[in-house]
Every structure is written in structure tokens, then in C-alpha cells.
């Protein structure tokens, strides 16, 4: 089946042809008694022509009351995943459904294997975090009438694929503009995987802020990472070895910023006196590292809550207000950034 957002369009068409309201079409589809016989017959004929009667019957026979919501993550190696899961659990706690969590361990092959297994599982629906690939990879879920919502997608999405994300471009621009406002002109960025739209958008926001300020976008200041602490550590050392190193580093994630911190300390450099550092996500550890990390808050828990609310609507065959939801990011100022004019900069080794 198509997601209920598409089904809403079909039911609207049926209602118009039958000369009735959409709620009347829904009552016929769900075999409610309060519909006149002639009207019921007319609507049922149209429902059958559009294949909705058959799909609805198949869905009911397959999984009427499983009570299980599946959730697929790329891995459990960061606070990012746990924060989204907390949001999902907050919503499901108010229902009679329970959560089943799986991981692909960052493997596209394992994601495809999970897709094949869920077709025969008693799942009411699924939440896919950073799901790979093109729209056709979701075809097994469509074919088996499994509603789903994608969070922070990692590939192309069809126009009818429900998804939740954040304003990554705005977040990247805001982080860079903040550093510029502190007087920094030599600002580096350590990216996430270049295949991820969220990473691409953050770097695009970084570029936009520099260009708007009339500052050059230096290729040697754009270091490729993977959001991990190790990539933050490695790429910070690359930046420090430049003949003209940056005065500030924008880490693509808070986890990555942990690696930046470690590299700077290994070099005997102080944050923020010798280097300003800004992260992205605002996971719980951002406020307890020393110094506490200035970062861009990505509303991870809220993303989980919104995705779960959307999924419950789809499970109940209710229309969505919007098939795409993008939650705003915002700057959280702490103590890891400093005005360049105020900093007592040490001579780098």
C-alpha cells in the first residue's frame, strides 16, 4: 500500500465520485453500520475499483493487534541513537504498543536483510533512522502494508514517504556565523559522511556563512570525517599541521567534537584560549565535558516523538498533516568558543 498520506488523496477522489464526505468513505471502508444501503453499495464499488477494499482486508487479516513497533538504527555507538529512541519511547509509553529495536551496524546489506525479515514479522509499523537508498528500497514495506516513517534520511525519498528531519543547513550556517561574530576568519569544518544529506547540508550552511561574510572557502579547512570521535581526533591533527592552521573548528557532531578536544589537549592547546570549538546535536555529554561545549541543538528526542506520532496516525489509517516534517535547530552557547580578540593565543608547537 501507499502510505496514508497518498491514500487520503484516493479517498478524496472516491468521496467526490460518490457524492459523499470523506468520513462516510472511511465508515464504509471500516464496515461501520451508520451508512445508508444505497450509499454503502456505491462507495464499496468505488473502493473495490481502487483496490482499497482488498488492501484493507489484507491488512486486517495480517496484523490486527500485534502491538509491536519496529525501529531500525545504523548503530548504537553514539548518543544520537539513544536520544531519538528516548523520544519514541516517550510516545509509545502512552499507548499499549511496545518497541523492538534493531541495528544494521552501518551495513547496507544488513539493512536490506532486515527489510526482508520484517515482511513476515508481526509489526504494526516501523521507524527507520538514517535509512539508506532510493525510494524503491522501501517497496517491501509498501507491498506488505507496513506503515513507516524515516528519520534523518540517508538517501533519496519518494514524494509520499513520511519523514522527519532537522534544519541542518540552517544549523551549519548558524554555527559558522557565530564563530564569525567572535572575530574568527580562519574557520575549519570536520564533516560527517559525504553521502548523508544531513552532513551535506551542514557543510553547505558553513559555506554559505563564509561566502556571505566575504570570507574564502578554503578546501584545506574542509576535512572529511564520519561523525566519530576518531575522525575528529585525526582531522584536528591534520588541521594543526597546516602552515596556517584555523582559529576555530566546527565539528559535524558532538561525538566528533570529543575527538577534537582530545587532539587539542594532546598538543598542549587550551579550549577556547588556543582554539574555539563548536559541535552539532547537543547530546547530554555536551554539557558535562570541560569546557562545556557550545553546539547546535538538533532536537533528537523531539524528532523521535514526532516520527512516532506520525507512525501512529498511519497505523490507524489517519491522514498526516504533512508528509515531511523539519524541526528547527538552534545555537546553544556554552564555554568552548571565545572572541578572537580576547584570547591569549599560545604559540603552537
Short mmCIF file of C-alpha atoms in Angstrom, two decimals, residues 1-12 22-32 47 51-64 97 124-125 142 144-149 162 308-321:
data_model
loop_
_atom_site.label_atom_id
_atom_site.label_comp_id
_atom_site.label_asym_id
_atom_site.label_seq_id
_atom_site.Cartn_x
_atom_site.Cartn_y
_atom_site.Cartn_z
CA UNK A 1 0.00 0.00 0.00
CA UNK A 2 0.93 3.63 -0.26
CA UNK A 3 1.28 5.50 2.99
CA UNK A 4 -1.98 7.01 4.31
CA UNK A 5 -0.96 10.43 3.00
CA UNK A 6 -1.43 9.04 -0.57
CA UNK A 7 -4.49 7.05 0.46
CA UNK A 8 -6.11 10.27 1.61
CA UNK A 9 -5.98 11.54 -1.98
CA UNK A 10 -7.64 8.32 -3.22
CA UNK A 11 -10.39 8.56 -0.60
CA UNK A 12 -10.97 12.20 -1.54
CA UNK A 22 -14.53 11.50 3.29
CA UNK A 23 -15.72 10.35 6.77
CA UNK A 24 -18.53 8.44 5.02
CA UNK A 25 -15.99 6.68 2.79
CA UNK A 26 -13.98 5.81 5.90
CA UNK A 27 -17.07 4.42 7.64
CA UNK A 28 -17.79 2.16 4.67
CA UNK A 29 -14.17 1.01 4.50
CA UNK A 30 -14.22 0.12 8.21
CA UNK A 31 -17.68 -1.53 7.89
CA UNK A 32 -19.44 0.87 10.23
CA UNK A 47 -13.39 1.30 -3.11
CA UNK A 51 -8.22 -1.66 -4.65
CA UNK A 52 -8.78 -0.23 -1.18
CA UNK A 53 -11.21 -2.92 -0.01
CA UNK A 54 -8.75 -5.69 -0.85
CA UNK A 55 -5.81 -3.87 0.77
CA UNK A 56 -7.76 -3.11 3.91
CA UNK A 57 -8.94 -6.73 4.24
CA UNK A 58 -5.39 -8.00 3.74
CA UNK A 59 -4.09 -5.64 6.40
CA UNK A 60 -6.69 -6.73 8.93
CA UNK A 61 -6.03 -10.42 8.32
CA UNK A 62 -2.27 -9.92 8.61
CA UNK A 63 -1.73 -7.93 11.78
CA UNK A 64 -4.77 -6.74 13.63
CA UNK A 97 2.41 -0.82 21.98
CA UNK A 124 2.35 -2.65 13.32
CA UNK A 125 4.83 -0.24 11.72
CA UNK A 142 4.67 -0.96 0.85
CA UNK A 144 3.24 -5.87 2.87
CA UNK A 145 1.18 -2.95 4.14
CA UNK A 146 3.69 -1.93 6.81
CA UNK A 147 3.47 1.81 7.50
CA UNK A 148 6.78 3.52 8.25
CA UNK A 149 8.43 6.88 8.90
CA UNK A 162 6.82 10.30 5.54
CA UNK A 308 6.23 8.10 16.43
CA UNK A 309 3.15 10.33 16.41
CA UNK A 310 3.16 10.27 12.61
CA UNK A 311 3.53 6.50 12.58
CA UNK A 312 0.61 6.02 14.97
CA UNK A 313 -1.55 8.10 12.62
CA UNK A 314 -0.51 5.87 9.72
CA UNK A 315 -1.17 2.69 11.71
CA UNK A 316 -4.66 4.00 12.49
CA UNK A 317 -5.13 4.94 8.81
CA UNK A 318 -5.43 8.60 9.68
CA UNK A 319 -4.18 11.34 7.32
CA UNK A 320 -0.98 13.20 8.10
CA UNK A 321 -0.93 16.99 8.37
#
